[in-house]
Coordinates of C-alpha atoms in Angstrom, one line a residue:
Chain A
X1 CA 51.0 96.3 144.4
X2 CA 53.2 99.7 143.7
X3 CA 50.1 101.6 143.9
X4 CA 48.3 100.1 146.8
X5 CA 48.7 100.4 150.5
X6 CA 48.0 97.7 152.8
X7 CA 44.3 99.3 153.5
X8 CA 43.8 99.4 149.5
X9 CA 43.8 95.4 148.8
X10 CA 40.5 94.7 150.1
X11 CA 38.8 97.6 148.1
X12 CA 40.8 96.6 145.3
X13 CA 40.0 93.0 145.3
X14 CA 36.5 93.4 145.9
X15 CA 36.3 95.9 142.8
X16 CA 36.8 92.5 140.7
X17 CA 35.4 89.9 143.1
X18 CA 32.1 91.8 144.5
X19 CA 29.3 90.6 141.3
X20 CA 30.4 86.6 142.4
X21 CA 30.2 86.9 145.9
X22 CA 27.0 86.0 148.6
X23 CA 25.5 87.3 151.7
X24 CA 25.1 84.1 152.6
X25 CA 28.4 82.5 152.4
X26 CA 31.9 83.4 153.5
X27 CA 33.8 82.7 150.7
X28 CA 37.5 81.7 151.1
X29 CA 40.3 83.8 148.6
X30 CA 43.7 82.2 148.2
X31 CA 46.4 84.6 147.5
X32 CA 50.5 84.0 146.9
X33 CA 53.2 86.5 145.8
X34 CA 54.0 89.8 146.8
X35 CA 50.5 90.4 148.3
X36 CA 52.3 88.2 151.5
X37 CA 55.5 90.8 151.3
X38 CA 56.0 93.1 153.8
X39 CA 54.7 96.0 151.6
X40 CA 51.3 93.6 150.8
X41 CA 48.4 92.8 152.3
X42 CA 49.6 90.9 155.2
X43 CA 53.3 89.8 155.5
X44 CA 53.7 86.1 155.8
X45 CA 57.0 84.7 157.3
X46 CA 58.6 82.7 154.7
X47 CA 59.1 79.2 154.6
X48 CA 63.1 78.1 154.7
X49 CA 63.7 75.7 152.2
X50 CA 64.4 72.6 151.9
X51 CA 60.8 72.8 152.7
X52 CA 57.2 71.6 150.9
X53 CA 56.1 74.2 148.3
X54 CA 52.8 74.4 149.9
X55 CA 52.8 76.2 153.6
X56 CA 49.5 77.2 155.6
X57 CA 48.1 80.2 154.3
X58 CA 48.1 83.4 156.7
X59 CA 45.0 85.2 157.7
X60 CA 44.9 88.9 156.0
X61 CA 42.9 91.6 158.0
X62 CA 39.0 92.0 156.0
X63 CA 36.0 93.9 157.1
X64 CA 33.9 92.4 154.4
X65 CA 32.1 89.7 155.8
X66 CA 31.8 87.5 152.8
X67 CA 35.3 87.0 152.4
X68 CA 37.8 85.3 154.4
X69 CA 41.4 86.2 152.7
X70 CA 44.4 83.6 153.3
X71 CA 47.8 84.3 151.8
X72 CA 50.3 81.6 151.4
X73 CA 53.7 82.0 152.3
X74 CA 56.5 82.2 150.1
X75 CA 60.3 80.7 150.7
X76 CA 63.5 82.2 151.5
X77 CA 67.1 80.3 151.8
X78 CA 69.8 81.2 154.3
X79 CA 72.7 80.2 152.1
X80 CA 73.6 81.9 149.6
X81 CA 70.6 83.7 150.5
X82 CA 67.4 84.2 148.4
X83 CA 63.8 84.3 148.1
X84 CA 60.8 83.8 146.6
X85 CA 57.0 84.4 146.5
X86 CA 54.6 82.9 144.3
X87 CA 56.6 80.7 142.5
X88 CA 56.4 78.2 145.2
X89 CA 52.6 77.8 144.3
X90 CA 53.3 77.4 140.7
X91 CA 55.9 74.7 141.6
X92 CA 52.9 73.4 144.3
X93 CA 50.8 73.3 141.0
X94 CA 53.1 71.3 138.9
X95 CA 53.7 68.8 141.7
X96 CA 49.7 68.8 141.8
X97 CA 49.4 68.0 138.4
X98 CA 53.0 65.5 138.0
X99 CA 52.9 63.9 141.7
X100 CA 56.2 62.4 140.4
X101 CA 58.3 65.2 139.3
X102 CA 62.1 65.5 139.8
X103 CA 64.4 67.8 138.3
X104 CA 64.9 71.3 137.9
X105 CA 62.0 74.4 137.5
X106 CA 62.7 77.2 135.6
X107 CA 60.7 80.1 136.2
X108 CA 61.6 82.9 133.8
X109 CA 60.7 86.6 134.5
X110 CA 61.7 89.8 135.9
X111 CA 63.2 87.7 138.8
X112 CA 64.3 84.5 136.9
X113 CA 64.2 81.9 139.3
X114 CA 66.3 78.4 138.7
X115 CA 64.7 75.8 142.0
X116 CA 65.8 72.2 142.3
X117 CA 62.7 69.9 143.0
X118 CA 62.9 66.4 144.8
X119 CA 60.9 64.3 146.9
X120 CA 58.2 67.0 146.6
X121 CA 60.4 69.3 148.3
X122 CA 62.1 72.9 147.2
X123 CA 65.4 71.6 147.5
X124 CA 67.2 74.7 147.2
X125 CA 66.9 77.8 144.1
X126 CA 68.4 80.9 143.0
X127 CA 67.5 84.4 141.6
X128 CA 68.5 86.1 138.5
X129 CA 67.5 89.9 137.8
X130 CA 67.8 88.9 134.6
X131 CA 64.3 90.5 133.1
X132 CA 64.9 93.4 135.0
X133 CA 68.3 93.9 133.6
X134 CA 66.6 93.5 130.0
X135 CA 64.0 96.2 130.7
X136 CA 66.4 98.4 131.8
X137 CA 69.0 98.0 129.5
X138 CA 66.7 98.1 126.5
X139 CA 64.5 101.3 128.3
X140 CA 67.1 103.3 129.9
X141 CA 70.2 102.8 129.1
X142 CA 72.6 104.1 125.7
X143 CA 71.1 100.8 124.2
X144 CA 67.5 102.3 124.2
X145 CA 68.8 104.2 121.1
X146 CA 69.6 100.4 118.9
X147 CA 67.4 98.3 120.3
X148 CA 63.2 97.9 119.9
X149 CA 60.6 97.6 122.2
X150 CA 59.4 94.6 120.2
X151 CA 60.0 92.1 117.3
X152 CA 62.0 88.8 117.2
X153 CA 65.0 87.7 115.4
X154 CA 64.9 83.9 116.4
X155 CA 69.1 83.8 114.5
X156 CA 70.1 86.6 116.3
X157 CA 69.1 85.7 119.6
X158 CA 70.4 82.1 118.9
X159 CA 73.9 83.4 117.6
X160 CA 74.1 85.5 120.6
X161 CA 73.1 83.0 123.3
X162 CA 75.7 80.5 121.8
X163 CA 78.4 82.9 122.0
X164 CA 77.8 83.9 125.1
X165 CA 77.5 80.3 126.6
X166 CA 80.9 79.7 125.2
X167 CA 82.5 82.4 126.8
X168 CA 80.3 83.6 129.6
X169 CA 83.2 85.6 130.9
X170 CA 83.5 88.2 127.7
X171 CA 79.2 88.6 127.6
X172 CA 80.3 91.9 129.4
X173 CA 82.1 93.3 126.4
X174 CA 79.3 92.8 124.3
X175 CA 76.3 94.8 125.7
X176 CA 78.1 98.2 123.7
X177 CA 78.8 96.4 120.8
X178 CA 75.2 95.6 120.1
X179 CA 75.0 100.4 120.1
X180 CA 78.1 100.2 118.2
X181 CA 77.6 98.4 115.9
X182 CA 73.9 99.8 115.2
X183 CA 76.2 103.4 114.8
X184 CA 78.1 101.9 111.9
X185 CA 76.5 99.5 110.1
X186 CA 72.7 99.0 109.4
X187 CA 71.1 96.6 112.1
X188 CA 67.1 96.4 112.8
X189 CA 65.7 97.3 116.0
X190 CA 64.5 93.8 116.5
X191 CA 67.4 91.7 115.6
X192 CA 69.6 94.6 118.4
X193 CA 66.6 93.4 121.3
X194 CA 67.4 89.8 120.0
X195 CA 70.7 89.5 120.3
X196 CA 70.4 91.7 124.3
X197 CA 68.2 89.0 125.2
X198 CA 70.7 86.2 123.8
X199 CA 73.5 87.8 125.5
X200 CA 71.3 88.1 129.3
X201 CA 69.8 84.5 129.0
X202 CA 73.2 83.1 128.0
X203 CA 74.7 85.0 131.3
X204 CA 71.8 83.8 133.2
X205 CA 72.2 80.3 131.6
X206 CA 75.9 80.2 132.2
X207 CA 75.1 80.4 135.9
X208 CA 73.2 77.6 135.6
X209 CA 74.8 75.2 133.9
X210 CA 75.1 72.5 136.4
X211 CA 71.5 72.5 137.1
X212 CA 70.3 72.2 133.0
X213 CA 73.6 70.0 131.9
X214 CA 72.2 67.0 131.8
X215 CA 68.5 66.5 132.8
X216 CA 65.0 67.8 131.4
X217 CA 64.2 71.6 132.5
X218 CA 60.3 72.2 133.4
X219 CA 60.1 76.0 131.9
X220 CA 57.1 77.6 133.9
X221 CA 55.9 80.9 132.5
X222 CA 54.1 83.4 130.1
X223 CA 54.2 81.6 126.6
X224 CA 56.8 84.2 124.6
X225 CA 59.5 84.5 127.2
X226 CA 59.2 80.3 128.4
X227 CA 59.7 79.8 124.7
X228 CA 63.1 81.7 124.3
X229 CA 64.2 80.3 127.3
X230 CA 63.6 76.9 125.9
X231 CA 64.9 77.8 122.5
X232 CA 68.1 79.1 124.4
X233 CA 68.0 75.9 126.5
X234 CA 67.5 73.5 123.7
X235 CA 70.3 75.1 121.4
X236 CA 72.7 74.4 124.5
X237 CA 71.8 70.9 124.5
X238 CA 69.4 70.9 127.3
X239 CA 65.9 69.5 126.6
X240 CA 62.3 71.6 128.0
X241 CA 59.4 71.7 128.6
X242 CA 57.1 74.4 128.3
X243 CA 54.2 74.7 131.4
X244 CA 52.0 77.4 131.5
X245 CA 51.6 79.9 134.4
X246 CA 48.5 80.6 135.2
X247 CA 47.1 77.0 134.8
X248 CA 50.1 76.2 137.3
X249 CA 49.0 78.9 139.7
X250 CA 45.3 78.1 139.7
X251 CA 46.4 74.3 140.4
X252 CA 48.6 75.2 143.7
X253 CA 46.1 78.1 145.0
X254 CA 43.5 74.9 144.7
X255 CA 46.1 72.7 146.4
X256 CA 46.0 75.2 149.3
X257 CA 42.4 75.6 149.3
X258 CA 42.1 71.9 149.6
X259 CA 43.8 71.8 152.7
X260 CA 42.3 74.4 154.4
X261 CA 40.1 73.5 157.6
X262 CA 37.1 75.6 156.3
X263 CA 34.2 76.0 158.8
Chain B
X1 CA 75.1 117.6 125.9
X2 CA 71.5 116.0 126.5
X3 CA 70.1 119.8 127.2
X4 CA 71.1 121.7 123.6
X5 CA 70.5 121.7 120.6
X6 CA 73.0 121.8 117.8
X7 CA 72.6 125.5 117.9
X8 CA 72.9 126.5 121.2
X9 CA 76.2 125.1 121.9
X10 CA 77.9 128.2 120.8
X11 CA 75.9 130.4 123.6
X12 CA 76.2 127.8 126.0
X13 CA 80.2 128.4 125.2
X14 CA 80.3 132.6 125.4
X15 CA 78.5 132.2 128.4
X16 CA 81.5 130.6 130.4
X17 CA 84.7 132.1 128.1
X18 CA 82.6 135.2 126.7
X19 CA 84.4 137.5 129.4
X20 CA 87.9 136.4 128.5
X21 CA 87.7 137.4 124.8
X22 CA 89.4 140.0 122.9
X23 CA 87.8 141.7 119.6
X24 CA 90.7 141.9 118.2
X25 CA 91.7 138.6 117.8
X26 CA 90.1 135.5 116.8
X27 CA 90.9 132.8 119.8
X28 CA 90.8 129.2 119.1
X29 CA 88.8 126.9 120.6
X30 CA 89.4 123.0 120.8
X31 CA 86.9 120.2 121.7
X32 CA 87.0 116.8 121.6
X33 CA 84.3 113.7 123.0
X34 CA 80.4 114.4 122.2
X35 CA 80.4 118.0 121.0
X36 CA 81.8 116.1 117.6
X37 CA 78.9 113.1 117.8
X38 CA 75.5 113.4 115.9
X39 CA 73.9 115.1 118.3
X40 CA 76.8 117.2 118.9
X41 CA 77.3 121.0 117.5
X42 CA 79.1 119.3 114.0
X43 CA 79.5 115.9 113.2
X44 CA 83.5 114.6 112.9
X45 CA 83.5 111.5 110.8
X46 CA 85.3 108.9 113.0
X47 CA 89.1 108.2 112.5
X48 CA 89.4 104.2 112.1
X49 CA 91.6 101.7 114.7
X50 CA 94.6 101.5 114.5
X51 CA 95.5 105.0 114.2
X52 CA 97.1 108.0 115.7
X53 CA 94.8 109.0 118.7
X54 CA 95.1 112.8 117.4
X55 CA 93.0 113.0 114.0
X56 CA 92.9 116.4 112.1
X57 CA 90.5 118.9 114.4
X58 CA 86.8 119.7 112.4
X59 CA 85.1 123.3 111.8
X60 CA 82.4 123.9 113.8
X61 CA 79.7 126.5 112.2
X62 CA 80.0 129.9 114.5
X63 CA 78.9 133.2 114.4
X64 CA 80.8 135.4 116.9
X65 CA 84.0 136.4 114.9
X66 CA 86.2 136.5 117.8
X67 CA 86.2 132.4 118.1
X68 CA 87.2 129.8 116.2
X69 CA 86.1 126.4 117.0
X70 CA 87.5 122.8 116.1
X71 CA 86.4 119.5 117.7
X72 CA 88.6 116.7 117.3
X73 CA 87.0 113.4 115.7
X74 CA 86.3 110.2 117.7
X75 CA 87.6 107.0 116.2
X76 CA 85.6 103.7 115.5
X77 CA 86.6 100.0 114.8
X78 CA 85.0 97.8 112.7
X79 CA 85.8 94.4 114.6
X80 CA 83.9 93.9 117.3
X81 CA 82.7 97.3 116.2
X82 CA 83.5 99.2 119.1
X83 CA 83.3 103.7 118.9
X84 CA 85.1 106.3 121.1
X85 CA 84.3 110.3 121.3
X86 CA 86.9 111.7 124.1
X87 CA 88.9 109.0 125.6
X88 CA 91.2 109.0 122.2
X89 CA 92.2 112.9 123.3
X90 CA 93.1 111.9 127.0
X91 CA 95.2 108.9 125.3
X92 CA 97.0 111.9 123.2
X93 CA 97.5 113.5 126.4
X94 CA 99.1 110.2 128.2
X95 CA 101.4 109.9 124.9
X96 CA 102.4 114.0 125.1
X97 CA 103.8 113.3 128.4
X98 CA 104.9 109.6 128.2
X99 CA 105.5 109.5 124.6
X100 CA 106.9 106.0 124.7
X101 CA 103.8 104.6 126.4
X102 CA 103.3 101.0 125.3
X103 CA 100.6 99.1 127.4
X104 CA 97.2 98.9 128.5
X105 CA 95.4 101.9 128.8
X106 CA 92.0 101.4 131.1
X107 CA 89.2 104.6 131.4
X108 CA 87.1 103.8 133.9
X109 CA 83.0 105.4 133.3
X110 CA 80.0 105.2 132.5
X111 CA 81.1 103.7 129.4
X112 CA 84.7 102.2 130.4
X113 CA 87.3 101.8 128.1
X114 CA 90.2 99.4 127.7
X115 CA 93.1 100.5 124.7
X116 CA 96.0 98.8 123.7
X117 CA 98.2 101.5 122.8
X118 CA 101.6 100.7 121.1
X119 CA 103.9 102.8 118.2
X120 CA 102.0 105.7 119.5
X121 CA 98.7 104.0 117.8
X122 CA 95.1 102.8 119.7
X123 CA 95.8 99.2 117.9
X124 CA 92.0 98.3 119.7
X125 CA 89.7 99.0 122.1
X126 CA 86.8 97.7 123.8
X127 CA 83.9 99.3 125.9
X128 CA 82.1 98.4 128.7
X129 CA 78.4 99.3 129.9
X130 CA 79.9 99.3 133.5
X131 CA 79.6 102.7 134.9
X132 CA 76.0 102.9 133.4
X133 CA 75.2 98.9 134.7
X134 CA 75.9 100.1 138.0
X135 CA 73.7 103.1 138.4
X136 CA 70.8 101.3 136.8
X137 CA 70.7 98.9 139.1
X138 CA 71.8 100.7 142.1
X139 CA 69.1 103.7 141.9
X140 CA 66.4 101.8 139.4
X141 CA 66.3 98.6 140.0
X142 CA 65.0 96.0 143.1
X143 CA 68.3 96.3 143.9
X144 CA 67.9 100.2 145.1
X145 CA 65.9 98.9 148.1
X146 CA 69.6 97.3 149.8
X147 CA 72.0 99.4 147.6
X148 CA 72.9 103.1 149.4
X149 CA 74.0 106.4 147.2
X150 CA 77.2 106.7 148.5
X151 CA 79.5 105.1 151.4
X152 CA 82.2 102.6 150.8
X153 CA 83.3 98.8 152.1
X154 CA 86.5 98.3 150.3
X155 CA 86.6 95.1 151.9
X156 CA 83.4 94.2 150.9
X157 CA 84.2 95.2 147.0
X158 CA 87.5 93.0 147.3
X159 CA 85.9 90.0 148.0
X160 CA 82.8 90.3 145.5
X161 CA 85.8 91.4 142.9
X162 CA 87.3 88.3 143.3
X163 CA 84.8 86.3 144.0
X164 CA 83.4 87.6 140.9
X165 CA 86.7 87.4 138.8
X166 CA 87.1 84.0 140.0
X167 CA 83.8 82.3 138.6
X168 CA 82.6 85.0 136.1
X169 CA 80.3 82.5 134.7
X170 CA 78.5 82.6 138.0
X171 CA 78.4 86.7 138.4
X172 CA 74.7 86.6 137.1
X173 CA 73.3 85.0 140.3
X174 CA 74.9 86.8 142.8
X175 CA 73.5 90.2 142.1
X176 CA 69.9 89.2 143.3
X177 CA 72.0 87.6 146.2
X178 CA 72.3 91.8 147.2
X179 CA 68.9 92.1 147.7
X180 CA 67.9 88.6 149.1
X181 CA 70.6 88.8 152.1
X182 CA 69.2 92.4 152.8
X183 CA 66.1 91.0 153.4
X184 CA 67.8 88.5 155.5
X185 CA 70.2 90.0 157.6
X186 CA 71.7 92.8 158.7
X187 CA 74.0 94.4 155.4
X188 CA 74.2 97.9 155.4
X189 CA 73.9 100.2 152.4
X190 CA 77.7 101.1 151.7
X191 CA 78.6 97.3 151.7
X192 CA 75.6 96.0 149.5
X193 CA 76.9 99.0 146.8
X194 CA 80.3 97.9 147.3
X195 CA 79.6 94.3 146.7
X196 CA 77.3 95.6 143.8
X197 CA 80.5 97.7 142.4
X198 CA 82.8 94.9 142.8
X199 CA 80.8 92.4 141.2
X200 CA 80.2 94.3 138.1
X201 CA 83.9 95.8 138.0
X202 CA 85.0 92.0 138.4
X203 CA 82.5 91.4 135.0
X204 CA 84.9 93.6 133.0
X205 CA 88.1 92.6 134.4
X206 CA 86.8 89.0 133.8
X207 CA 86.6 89.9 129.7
X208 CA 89.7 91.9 129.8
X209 CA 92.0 89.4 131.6
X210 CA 93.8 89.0 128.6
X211 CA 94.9 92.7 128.2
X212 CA 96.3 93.0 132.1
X213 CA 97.1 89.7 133.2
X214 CA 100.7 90.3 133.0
X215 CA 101.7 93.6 132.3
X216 CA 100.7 97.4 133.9
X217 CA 97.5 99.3 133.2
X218 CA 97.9 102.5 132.9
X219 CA 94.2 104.3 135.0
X220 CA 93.0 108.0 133.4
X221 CA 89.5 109.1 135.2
X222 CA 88.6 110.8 138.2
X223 CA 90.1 110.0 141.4
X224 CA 87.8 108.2 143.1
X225 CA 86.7 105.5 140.1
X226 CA 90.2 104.9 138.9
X227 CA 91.4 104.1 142.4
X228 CA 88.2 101.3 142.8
X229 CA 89.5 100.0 139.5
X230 CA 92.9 100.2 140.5
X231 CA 92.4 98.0 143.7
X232 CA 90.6 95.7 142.2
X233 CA 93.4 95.2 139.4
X234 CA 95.9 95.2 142.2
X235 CA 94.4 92.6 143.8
X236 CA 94.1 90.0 141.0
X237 CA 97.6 90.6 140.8
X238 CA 98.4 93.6 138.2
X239 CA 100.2 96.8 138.3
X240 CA 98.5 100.0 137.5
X241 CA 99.0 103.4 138.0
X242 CA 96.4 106.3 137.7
X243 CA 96.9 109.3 135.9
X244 CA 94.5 112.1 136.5
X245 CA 91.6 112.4 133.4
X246 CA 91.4 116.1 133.6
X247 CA 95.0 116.3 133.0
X248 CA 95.3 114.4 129.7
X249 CA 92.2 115.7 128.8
X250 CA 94.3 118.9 129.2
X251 CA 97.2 117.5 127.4
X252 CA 96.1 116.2 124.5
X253 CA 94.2 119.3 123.5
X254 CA 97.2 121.2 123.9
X255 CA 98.6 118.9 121.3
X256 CA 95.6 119.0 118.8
X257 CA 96.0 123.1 119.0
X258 CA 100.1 122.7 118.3
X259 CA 99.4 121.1 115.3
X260 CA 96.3 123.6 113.9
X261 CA 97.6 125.7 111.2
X262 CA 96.4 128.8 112.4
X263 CA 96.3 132.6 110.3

């Protein structure tokens, strides 16, 4: 999406989709995310929750005759504000799959997102820049010099979630101790980028609190970072489970394709 | 700093104080703060906490005969490890002209720094990311989409501070909060960065409660910075004063060169 105008989706999408599709037969596309933002393909007004994850997908302008693009919306909240796109139709995908479910989503990313699910409905959620605030932190900022751009140190991570939890108001003073103490004494790259992420998930997870404090988290998400979530969430005393993304995603796009009135 | 090499510091010095040197006489020059890190123009082991803040000043390798130059050392602490390169010389400078200083010293940056100072000694100290948080997320991250350069709300940083210092647990999901009410409504740019300041600043007050809750603070940085700080102290109920960086920088040097034994 950074490197595309609103012109350049349907190029773009036909690059991948063009071997699959017919002269014959209009074939519907379901999209969700940022490709309904204002700087996508066609900006979708949001939903305001409490609403059904699933709203009707918007028309996007195509000139390609074999496709008919629909983006669904995503959801914003008036108070305390927030919103979201694409997660809605992951959430749409686990309610496909668990008709039953109640409780609390965790979606964990570059935008963590924490939504409260009952009756079906997006009760209400909130947004943590907590991946972003890794990537920068580990990237740009005096950290970059400690801490690796990969490897896992499961006890450092641990150590530093726990200590965080248990005093979410000093996590602040920590962030320089993890370059300070790399300057004088010996501590690996990986165990430094552990114990950044323990520190961030614990601040993230201290925000949280009253949502994982006594119930079952559903972690949706790319398999590596749901883990340490759960890890983190588990070592607090939460329980999780583990959902994968993509199978979610496909599962609410075909929920919205479903209920389209196709010709 | 981030520009030269070990060797070029010495031209990049001649260059601003070449025209006021004499050949006949060998003039001393003091430095203190990175010129004496790794990466500096000669490495000055650390003193270690507690201690003086004034150490004994280092060589550095020149070649012109008509300067001498000495760069006073940094001092570290072992637990919470913890490093300082700079601040300890503007604390000499606060103790040359209050020598019976006994408090809280607080030096707002991109690294902050919070000292207890007592006996004439930096007992501890603890740094903050704060300065460097804040410009990472104001110009790199989402949140540079709501956040503007410059401009200031102070009423909009006093109620994020203590919003902020009153739930610090909860700081983590109000930064996105920035962004999603931008999208929302009407905020302007000066407001969203003052909130953004105010939240963060309220971060490290929140870990540093203990060290100001009830005494004074005494502020060294530049004018505009200390005075954020200082407001936001003042409103959670402390006393501080600011005392101008440049100064004390000033001031403690002039105490490191009294004490040189020079030819």
């Amino acid at each position: 999406m950074s490197t595309l105008d609103p012109s350049g989706y349907e190029a773009a999408l036909l690059e991948v989709i063009g071997p699959w599709l017919s002269a014959s037969h209009r074939c519907p596309v379901i999209g969700c995310g940022m490709v309904g933002s204002k700087q996508g393909w066609v900006e979708v007004p949001y939903l305001a929750a409490p609403c059904s994850p699933l709203g009707r997908p918007v028309d996007a302008p195509v000139s390609d005759p074999r496709i008919r693009v629909l983006v669904c919306p995503g959801i914003k909240q008036e108070a305390p504000p927030d919103v979201m796109r694409g997660e809605e139709t992951q959430i749409a995908g686990l309610l496909a799959l668990q008709p039953d479910f109640e409780g609390v989503v965790c979606l964990p990313g570059t935008h963590s997102k924490w939504v409260r699910v009952s009756a079906a409905v997006i009760q209400s959620f909130q947004t943590f820049l907590t991946g972003e605030l890794f990537a920068l932190l580990a990237r740009e900022s005096v950290l970059r010099h400690s801490v690796d751009v990969d490897g896992w140190d499961e006890d450092a991570f641990l150590k530093a979630s726990a200590v965080g939890l248990a005093a979410p108001e000093a996590i602040s003073a920590k962030l320089f101790s993890i370059r300070a103490e790399s300057l004088l004494h010996q501590v690996s790259g990986a165990s430094a980028r552990s114990r950044l992420s323990g520190y961030l998930i614990a601040w993230e997870l201290a925000a949280t609190r009253p949502l994982w404090t006594d119930g079952e988290v559903a972690i949706i998400g790319a398999t590596d970072l749901a883990e340490v979530y759960a890890s983190g969430l588990r070592a607090a005393g939460a329980s999780a489970t583990v959902h994968p993304g993509e199978t979610l995603t496909l599962a609410g796009l075909r929920g919205a394709y479903d209920r389209l009135e196709l010709p």
